[in-house]
Amino acid sequence: MEAYRQEIIIGAVLIYFVFCVLTGIWAMRRTHSSSDFFVAGRGLGPIVVSLALFSSTLSGFGFVGGPGLVYSTGVSSFWMIVISSTGYALGFFLVAKRIRMMASLRNCISLPDIAAARYGSESVRFLLAVTIVLGVMGYLATQILAMALVMQAILTGTEMFANIGLVSCVIISSAVLIFYCVTGGIIASVYTDVVQGALMMIAGVLILFAAISVFDGGMQEATAIILADDAEAIMPYGTMGIMASLGWFFVFGLGLAGQPHLVTKMMMNKNIADNRTILPMSLLGYVLAALLWVSIGVVMRAAVIAGVSEPLALPDDAAAVFLAAFANPILAGIVFAGLFAAIMSTADAFLNIGAAAIIHDIPKAVRGKSLENELFWARIVTVLMAVVAAGFALYSHYQDATLVALLGAFGWATFAAGIFPVIAIGLNWKGATAMGAIVAIVASLLINFIVQLAAIPIPYGISGGLLAFVASLVLFIGISLCTNDRKLDKDIDALMNI
Amino acid sequence: MQNRVIIGIFTICCAMAALLLAIILAEPVAGSGGMPHPTIPGMMNGGDGAARLAEIGWFAFLFQCLLLLLIVALAALGVAQQHHGLKLYTLLFLSYLFTLFIWWQMYFGHLHFLETGETGYFLGFPVATAWQMYGTWIGAIPLVLIYVLGFKTFIHSDEDEQVYQALLKQYGAK
């Protein structure tokens, strides 16, 4: 079986690509309106929503970047995932019920729609849409680049494609991504998420067992090797220190309820009562899938320190090297298919919310109405966004890596800092005002942008995202307390009493 | 009550901002955010853990205590006014105590290691890290249970559903 390792991996990935294409064709038949395209007609069952929710949380970053971060920084990056139970719980307490109710009451198909209904302000809608587009472009470019790099790594291991270039891999991966996003919209995405979620859970558990068996003494031997080399690396705050770790707890824990690609999925379930089963199912799925992040990272760090494995050229190679050196070919095939699934599912979710922001929200904010024939334009804009993001990805790889990094910095932290107060608090507090929301969004964008652009060093590993988030919360509540806003619309006022 | 909760949240956030400022202004420690591994490229080391905590340890400890308090305050904000009451507050307070206990074990377990250089192991990780790895995950389970088991009591009762359906009928989907 070992002799056919590359063929088995390529076969698993091909099967997954074919599945994506077929899902896109099937979903196209069920997509008749922009509501179907963006929020699946708000008719999904709890299992589908649960799997879609957790699998969108763990993108290619979770499969590639996560183990790489553990390899590089030790336990520090654990904080991004161990807060998932807090993040999901808060997301459901603060957002799940009200966003679902408001989506039905006002026929909302996007997060800026929700904000506009809540605050009665087109300025808030516009700013939220712009924030989403900025964040989405950075995320998308990194997802496409990750997908192309992994594809190139797999294909160059074969005789036939030994010299395949990165541009070809970007084209192939973008083509499959575009096909199933454009044809099936969010319906294709969430049903692909079901398979993806299952793959990720299976991969997480199997990888844990593979990782434990690398050292005779199991995980304890691996952590003891790291402890002997540098104790802080395997102590609770890792190499980056206590404030970097607590910053990640804050930004990733609370920030989960501010991620547009996640909270938008909370608008898609059929019944509000389903939320009580969606929360534990999503959490369980996440925990199982995240085992991959922790176990590969720890074992690869220990293996390199102990001389069992050569030092990695790049920390992000941790997962690929682990799979090549320590995993059965079939398991490697499952994980690689799961990796593509993770990347494509998240990329699709971002394409979806980005397209909604461009063709639905920005025109509505600027000229008072969205575009005619939204479904048609949604598909056109989806293609354009994917092409531009692919261009960004290639440009960043060959010319200027800071461009995507800059946009990427607008990713999770910007969504968290800019959107969490406006949506998660605003949907639960009648005193929140449009002025508070506008200042919070602008301040969070500026702080993140300035810290990133000027490369301002902050002591003790404190991140710009943490500063932006705390500032945004203080400004949002403080300014709302000081400003008198218009009265809430009667239906919104009544809804916020429920 | 909603106003009291939001004032509480605002106060916590202001206190956290003040702590962040104090940490930023504290005496800087070399390598507090990590340093390159001496022999392996692409890998970072943490170095002297005691030195990294010397100037800011207590600020960081308080910061996390406030963050855990902020989490239960936000959960309370997410519960509609009519479902607030002693039962909810008791459960949320117990949930806070649980997370505080885990944080205490993690923080002081790490300090103990820094003082003695000795540690036991639990399920593959040094004890302090096991509190972080498993404890933090489990720490929010009480909140999850309040949501799941108390769904009809605190989150969305049958009466809430009736009011919502009446609202949909009255205003319809715009």
Short mmCIF file of C-alpha atoms in Angstrom, two decimals, chain A residues 87-456:
data_model
loop_
_atom_site.label_atom_id
_atom_site.label_comp_id
_atom_site.label_asym_id
_atom_site.label_seq_id
_atom_site.Cartn_x
_atom_site.Cartn_y
_atom_site.Cartn_z
CA GLY A 87 -17.28 31.00 21.87
CA TYR A 88 -20.08 28.73 20.72
CA ALA A 89 -22.00 29.16 23.99
CA LEU A 90 -21.83 32.95 23.80
CA GLY A 91 -22.72 32.90 20.11
CA PHE A 92 -25.89 31.00 20.89
CA PHE A 93 -26.79 33.03 23.98
CA LEU A 94 -26.34 36.34 22.19
CA VAL A 95 -27.04 35.83 18.52
CA ALA A 96 -28.68 32.57 17.43
CA LYS A 97 -32.25 33.23 18.54
CA ARG A 98 -32.54 36.92 17.72
CA ILE A 99 -30.82 36.80 14.35
CA ARG A 100 -33.11 33.95 13.27
CA MET A 101 -36.22 35.82 14.42
CA MET A 102 -35.17 39.06 12.78
CA ALA A 103 -34.28 37.30 9.53
CA SER A 104 -37.84 36.01 9.26
CA LEU A 105 -39.50 39.19 10.44
CA ARG A 106 -37.64 41.47 7.99
CA ASN A 107 -36.77 38.89 5.32
CA CYS A 108 -33.03 39.53 5.86
CA ILE A 109 -30.53 37.64 3.71
CA SER A 110 -27.28 39.10 5.06
CA LEU A 111 -25.69 40.39 8.24
CA PRO A 112 -25.77 44.05 7.09
CA ASP A 113 -29.50 43.51 6.44
CA ILE A 114 -29.87 42.56 10.12
CA ALA A 115 -27.86 45.58 11.25
CA ALA A 116 -29.88 47.94 9.04
CA ALA A 117 -33.13 46.54 10.45
CA ARG A 118 -31.87 46.80 14.04
CA TYR A 119 -30.44 50.33 13.84
CA GLY A 120 -32.60 51.73 11.04
CA SER A 121 -29.38 53.08 9.56
CA GLU A 122 -28.02 52.68 6.04
CA SER A 123 -24.65 54.00 7.26
CA VAL A 124 -24.31 51.04 9.62
CA ARG A 125 -25.30 48.70 6.77
CA PHE A 126 -22.68 50.29 4.47
CA LEU A 127 -19.85 50.17 7.00
CA LEU A 128 -20.61 46.59 7.93
CA ALA A 129 -20.70 45.59 4.25
CA VAL A 130 -17.35 47.30 3.60
CA THR A 131 -15.82 45.59 6.64
CA ILE A 132 -17.05 42.24 5.37
CA VAL A 133 -15.67 42.79 1.86
CA LEU A 134 -12.24 43.81 3.22
CA GLY A 135 -12.06 40.85 5.56
CA VAL A 136 -13.38 38.43 2.97
CA MET A 137 -10.77 39.32 0.33
CA GLY A 138 -7.90 38.63 2.73
CA TYR A 139 -9.41 35.36 3.91
CA LEU A 140 -10.24 34.21 0.38
CA ALA A 141 -6.78 34.90 -0.98
CA THR A 142 -5.14 32.92 1.82
CA GLN A 143 -7.60 30.03 1.36
CA ILE A 144 -6.96 29.82 -2.38
CA LEU A 145 -3.20 30.03 -1.91
CA ALA A 146 -3.31 27.28 0.75
CA MET A 147 -5.40 25.06 -1.52
CA ALA A 148 -3.01 25.57 -4.47
CA LEU A 149 0.11 24.94 -2.37
CA VAL A 150 -1.28 21.70 -0.97
CA MET A 151 -2.38 20.58 -4.44
CA GLN A 152 1.09 21.32 -5.81
CA ALA A 153 2.70 19.38 -2.96
CA ILE A 154 0.54 16.35 -3.73
CA LEU A 155 0.85 16.46 -7.53
CA THR A 156 4.61 17.00 -7.66
CA GLY A 157 4.96 13.67 -5.88
CA THR A 158 3.74 11.92 -9.05
CA GLU A 159 5.64 11.32 -12.25
CA MET A 160 3.00 12.83 -14.52
CA PHE A 161 2.68 16.17 -12.69
CA ALA A 162 6.18 16.42 -11.24
CA ASN A 163 6.73 19.88 -12.76
CA ILE A 164 3.28 21.37 -12.30
CA GLY A 165 3.42 25.08 -11.45
CA LEU A 166 1.62 27.01 -8.75
CA VAL A 167 -0.34 29.04 -11.31
CA SER A 168 -1.83 25.83 -12.76
CA CYS A 169 -2.78 24.67 -9.27
CA VAL A 170 -4.42 28.02 -8.50
CA ILE A 171 -6.41 27.75 -11.75
CA ILE A 172 -7.55 24.16 -11.11
CA SER A 173 -8.52 24.74 -7.50
CA SER A 174 -10.25 28.06 -8.24
CA ALA A 175 -12.18 26.48 -11.12
CA VAL A 176 -13.64 23.76 -8.90
CA LEU A 177 -14.36 26.29 -6.17
CA ILE A 178 -16.07 28.70 -8.57
CA PHE A 179 -18.13 25.96 -10.18
CA TYR A 180 -19.73 24.70 -7.06
CA CYS A 181 -20.12 28.14 -5.46
CA VAL A 182 -21.69 29.71 -8.50
CA THR A 183 -24.04 26.89 -9.29
CA GLY A 184 -25.25 25.97 -5.87
CA GLY A 185 -24.61 29.02 -3.66
CA ILE A 186 -24.96 28.43 0.05
CA ILE A 187 -27.07 25.29 -0.46
CA ALA A 188 -24.12 23.57 -2.12
CA SER A 189 -21.85 24.88 0.60
CA VAL A 190 -23.86 23.63 3.57
CA TYR A 191 -24.46 20.18 2.11
CA THR A 192 -20.77 19.90 1.26
CA ASP A 193 -20.18 20.96 4.85
CA VAL A 194 -22.00 17.85 6.03
CA VAL A 195 -19.48 15.61 4.28
CA GLN A 196 -16.65 17.92 5.20
CA GLY A 197 -17.68 17.95 8.86
CA ALA A 198 -17.85 14.16 8.96
CA LEU A 199 -14.43 13.90 7.26
CA MET A 200 -12.90 16.38 9.68
CA MET A 201 -14.21 14.55 12.75
CA ILE A 202 -12.97 11.17 11.48
CA ALA A 203 -9.61 12.68 10.52
CA GLY A 204 -9.23 14.37 13.93
CA VAL A 205 -9.76 11.16 15.87
CA LEU A 206 -7.62 8.96 13.60
CA ILE A 207 -4.78 11.49 13.57
CA LEU A 208 -4.80 11.57 17.37
CA PHE A 209 -4.19 7.82 17.47
CA ALA A 210 -1.49 8.08 14.80
CA ALA A 211 0.19 10.90 16.75
CA ILE A 212 0.12 9.02 20.06
CA SER A 213 1.87 6.06 18.45
CA VAL A 214 4.85 8.08 17.16
CA PHE A 215 6.62 7.89 20.53
CA ASP A 216 6.62 4.77 22.68
CA GLY A 217 5.57 6.85 25.69
CA GLY A 218 2.70 8.42 23.74
CA MET A 219 1.77 12.08 24.11
CA GLN A 220 3.43 12.31 27.52
CA GLU A 221 6.83 11.44 26.05
CA ALA A 222 6.32 14.05 23.33
CA THR A 223 5.45 16.79 25.82
CA ALA A 224 8.31 15.75 28.12
CA ILE A 225 10.76 16.16 25.21
CA ILE A 226 9.41 19.68 24.59
CA LEU A 227 9.54 20.47 28.32
CA ALA A 228 13.19 19.46 28.52
CA ASP A 229 14.06 21.67 25.53
CA ASP A 230 12.10 24.79 26.55
CA ALA A 231 9.62 24.44 29.42
CA GLU A 232 7.63 27.55 28.52
CA ALA A 233 6.78 26.07 25.11
CA ILE A 234 4.64 23.37 26.72
CA MET A 235 3.43 25.39 29.72
CA PRO A 236 -0.04 27.02 29.58
CA TYR A 237 0.93 30.21 27.72
CA GLY A 238 3.43 28.74 25.26
CA THR A 239 6.36 30.66 23.84
CA MET A 240 4.38 33.81 23.11
CA GLY A 241 3.54 34.50 26.74
CA ILE A 242 0.52 35.13 28.88
CA MET A 243 -0.91 38.25 27.23
CA ALA A 244 -0.69 36.88 23.68
CA SER A 245 -2.53 33.78 24.94
CA LEU A 246 -5.23 35.67 26.83
CA GLY A 247 -5.59 37.96 23.82
CA TRP A 248 -6.37 34.95 21.69
CA PHE A 249 -8.85 33.75 24.31
CA PHE A 250 -10.59 37.13 24.09
CA VAL A 251 -10.50 37.60 20.32
CA PHE A 252 -11.29 34.01 19.35
CA GLY A 253 -13.70 33.29 22.22
CA LEU A 254 -15.89 36.34 22.19
CA GLY A 255 -15.09 37.02 18.54
CA LEU A 256 -16.76 33.86 17.30
CA ALA A 257 -20.12 35.59 17.69
CA GLY A 258 -18.86 38.35 15.39
CA GLN A 259 -17.79 36.18 12.46
CA PRO A 260 -20.17 36.89 9.57
CA HIS A 261 -19.68 33.51 7.87
CA LEU A 262 -20.70 31.79 11.12
CA VAL A 263 -23.53 33.93 12.43
CA THR A 264 -25.08 34.05 8.96
CA LYS A 265 -25.52 30.28 9.28
CA MET A 266 -27.56 30.92 12.43
CA MET A 267 -30.16 32.48 10.11
CA MET A 268 -30.57 29.30 8.09
CA ASN A 269 -32.20 26.81 10.48
CA LYS A 270 -35.85 26.02 10.07
CA ASN A 271 -36.92 26.28 13.72
CA ILE A 272 -35.62 28.37 16.59
CA ALA A 273 -36.00 25.41 18.93
CA ASP A 274 -33.37 23.54 16.88
CA ASN A 275 -30.74 25.77 18.47
CA ARG A 276 -30.74 23.66 21.61
CA THR A 277 -29.42 20.69 19.63
CA ILE A 278 -27.30 22.66 17.16
CA LEU A 279 -25.08 24.09 19.94
CA PRO A 280 -23.87 20.79 21.47
CA MET A 281 -23.55 19.07 18.09
CA SER A 282 -21.43 21.91 16.65
CA LEU A 283 -19.25 21.93 19.72
CA LEU A 284 -18.68 18.18 19.69
CA GLY A 285 -17.75 18.26 16.02
CA TYR A 286 -15.32 21.10 16.59
CA VAL A 287 -13.62 19.40 19.52
CA LEU A 288 -13.07 16.17 17.57
CA ALA A 289 -11.75 17.96 14.49
CA ALA A 290 -9.46 20.19 16.57
CA LEU A 291 -7.62 17.10 17.88
CA LEU A 292 -5.71 17.22 14.60
CA TRP A 293 -4.46 20.76 15.32
CA VAL A 294 -3.11 19.85 18.75
CA SER A 295 -1.75 16.37 18.16
CA ILE A 296 0.15 16.99 14.91
CA GLY A 297 1.67 20.22 16.23
CA VAL A 298 2.90 18.74 19.51
CA VAL A 299 4.28 15.54 17.96
CA MET A 300 6.06 17.35 15.12
CA ARG A 301 7.72 19.80 17.53
CA ALA A 302 8.86 16.91 19.73
CA ALA A 303 9.98 14.83 16.73
CA VAL A 304 12.17 17.63 15.39
CA ILE A 305 13.66 18.41 18.82
CA ALA A 306 14.40 14.71 19.41
CA GLY A 307 15.95 14.36 15.95
CA VAL A 308 13.31 11.86 14.79
CA SER A 309 12.42 14.24 12.00
CA GLU A 310 14.38 16.92 10.10
CA PRO A 311 13.57 20.58 10.92
CA LEU A 312 10.72 21.83 8.76
CA ALA A 313 11.41 24.30 5.97
CA LEU A 314 8.26 26.15 7.04
CA PRO A 315 6.10 25.63 10.15
CA ASP A 316 3.06 25.23 7.87
CA ASP A 317 4.65 22.05 6.50
CA ALA A 318 3.94 20.32 9.84
CA ALA A 319 0.73 18.58 8.74
CA ALA A 320 2.07 17.49 5.34
CA VAL A 321 5.34 16.13 6.79
CA PHE A 322 3.47 14.33 9.59
CA LEU A 323 1.13 12.68 7.09
CA ALA A 324 4.03 11.64 4.86
CA ALA A 325 6.15 10.28 7.71
CA PHE A 326 3.75 8.89 10.29
CA ALA A 327 0.31 8.27 8.73
CA ASN A 328 -1.10 5.33 6.84
CA PRO A 329 -1.71 6.26 3.14
CA ILE A 330 -5.48 5.83 3.48
CA LEU A 331 -5.53 8.08 6.53
CA ALA A 332 -3.37 10.58 4.63
CA GLY A 333 -5.90 10.45 1.77
CA ILE A 334 -8.80 11.10 4.15
CA VAL A 335 -6.99 13.99 5.80
CA PHE A 336 -6.00 15.59 2.49
CA ALA A 337 -9.58 15.29 1.24
CA GLY A 338 -10.70 16.79 4.56
CA LEU A 339 -8.18 19.58 4.10
CA PHE A 340 -9.55 20.50 0.68
CA ALA A 341 -13.05 20.23 2.09
CA ALA A 342 -12.17 22.60 4.92
CA ILE A 343 -10.64 25.15 2.59
CA MET A 344 -13.40 25.02 -0.02
CA SER A 345 -16.21 25.15 2.47
CA THR A 346 -14.81 28.20 4.21
CA ALA A 347 -13.93 29.86 0.90
CA ASP A 348 -17.48 29.28 -0.31
CA ALA A 349 -18.94 30.78 2.86
CA PHE A 350 -16.76 33.87 2.38
CA LEU A 351 -17.62 34.17 -1.32
CA ASN A 352 -21.24 33.99 -0.31
CA ILE A 353 -21.21 36.75 2.30
CA GLY A 354 -18.87 38.87 0.16
CA ALA A 355 -21.20 38.61 -2.83
CA ALA A 356 -24.16 39.52 -0.63
CA ALA A 357 -22.31 42.59 0.64
CA ILE A 358 -21.45 43.75 -2.90
CA ILE A 359 -24.66 43.10 -4.80
CA HIS A 360 -27.21 43.43 -2.02
CA ASP A 361 -25.99 45.61 0.84
CA ILE A 362 -23.73 48.26 -0.67
CA PRO A 363 -26.25 49.16 -3.45
CA LYS A 364 -29.04 49.23 -0.86
CA ALA A 365 -27.04 51.52 1.39
CA VAL A 366 -25.98 53.84 -1.44
CA ARG A 367 -29.09 54.04 -3.64
CA GLY A 368 -31.81 52.68 -1.39
CA LYS A 369 -32.41 49.44 -3.29
CA SER A 370 -30.47 46.35 -4.25
CA LEU A 371 -29.69 45.28 -7.82
CA GLU A 372 -32.35 43.88 -10.11
CA ASN A 373 -32.07 40.13 -10.63
CA GLU A 374 -29.92 39.55 -7.55
CA LEU A 375 -29.41 35.85 -8.22
CA PHE A 376 -27.78 36.54 -11.61
CA TRP A 377 -25.50 39.23 -10.21
CA ALA A 378 -24.68 37.10 -7.17
CA ARG A 379 -23.24 34.47 -9.50
CA ILE A 380 -21.32 37.03 -11.58
CA VAL A 381 -19.83 38.70 -8.51
CA THR A 382 -18.93 35.32 -7.00
CA VAL A 383 -16.82 34.55 -10.09
CA LEU A 384 -15.21 37.99 -10.05
CA MET A 385 -14.36 37.81 -6.36
CA ALA A 386 -12.80 34.38 -6.74
CA VAL A 387 -10.72 35.56 -9.71
CA VAL A 388 -9.54 38.71 -7.89
CA ALA A 389 -8.73 36.70 -4.76
CA ALA A 390 -6.78 34.16 -6.84
CA GLY A 391 -4.84 37.07 -8.37
CA PHE A 392 -4.12 38.44 -4.89
CA ALA A 393 -2.97 35.02 -3.79
CA LEU A 394 -0.50 34.69 -6.67
CA TYR A 395 0.69 38.27 -6.36
CA SER A 396 1.35 37.83 -2.67
CA HIS A 397 3.21 34.59 -3.25
CA TYR A 398 5.51 35.93 -5.93
CA GLN A 399 5.74 39.67 -5.28
CA ASP A 400 4.52 41.13 -2.03
CA ALA A 401 3.48 38.86 0.80
CA THR A 402 2.40 41.84 2.91
CA LEU A 403 -0.61 42.58 0.69
CA VAL A 404 -2.57 39.48 1.61
CA ALA A 405 -1.21 39.59 5.14
CA LEU A 406 -2.53 43.13 5.40
CA LEU A 407 -5.96 42.13 4.19
CA GLY A 408 -5.76 38.97 6.24
CA ALA A 409 -5.26 41.11 9.32
CA PHE A 410 -8.76 42.40 8.67
CA GLY A 411 -9.92 38.82 9.05
CA TRP A 412 -11.01 37.23 12.30
CA ALA A 413 -9.85 40.07 14.59
CA THR A 414 -11.51 42.78 12.50
CA PHE A 415 -14.72 40.83 12.20
CA ALA A 416 -14.60 40.22 15.95
CA ALA A 417 -13.83 43.81 16.92
CA GLY A 418 -16.07 45.46 14.34
CA ILE A 419 -19.05 43.15 14.28
CA PHE A 420 -19.34 41.63 17.77
CA PRO A 421 -20.50 44.80 19.58
CA VAL A 422 -22.82 45.84 16.77
CA ILE A 423 -24.54 42.49 16.34
CA ALA A 424 -24.03 40.42 19.50
CA ILE A 425 -24.65 43.26 21.96
CA GLY A 426 -26.84 45.38 19.70
CA LEU A 427 -29.39 42.61 19.19
CA ASN A 428 -29.82 42.29 22.97
CA TRP A 429 -29.66 45.88 24.19
CA LYS A 430 -32.28 48.38 23.11
CA GLY A 431 -30.06 51.29 24.17
CA ALA A 432 -27.45 50.55 21.48
CA THR A 433 -27.38 53.38 18.93
CA ALA A 434 -26.36 53.77 15.30
CA MET A 435 -23.74 56.34 16.32
CA GLY A 436 -22.22 53.84 18.76
CA ALA A 437 -22.16 51.20 16.02
CA ILE A 438 -20.56 53.52 13.45
CA VAL A 439 -17.80 54.66 15.81
CA ALA A 440 -17.11 51.08 16.96
CA ILE A 441 -16.75 49.77 13.40
CA VAL A 442 -14.56 52.68 12.23
CA ALA A 443 -12.37 52.57 15.35
CA SER A 444 -11.81 48.83 15.09
CA LEU A 445 -10.86 49.09 11.40
CA LEU A 446 -8.48 51.98 12.07
CA ILE A 447 -6.74 50.37 15.05
CA ASN A 448 -6.26 47.06 13.25
CA PHE A 449 -5.11 48.78 10.06
CA ILE A 450 -2.68 51.17 11.76
CA VAL A 451 -1.11 48.53 14.01
CA GLN A 452 -0.66 46.21 11.02
CA LEU A 453 0.45 48.80 8.46
CA ALA A 454 2.86 50.62 10.76
CA ALA A 455 4.02 47.31 12.29
CA ILE A 456 3.69 48.91 15.74
#
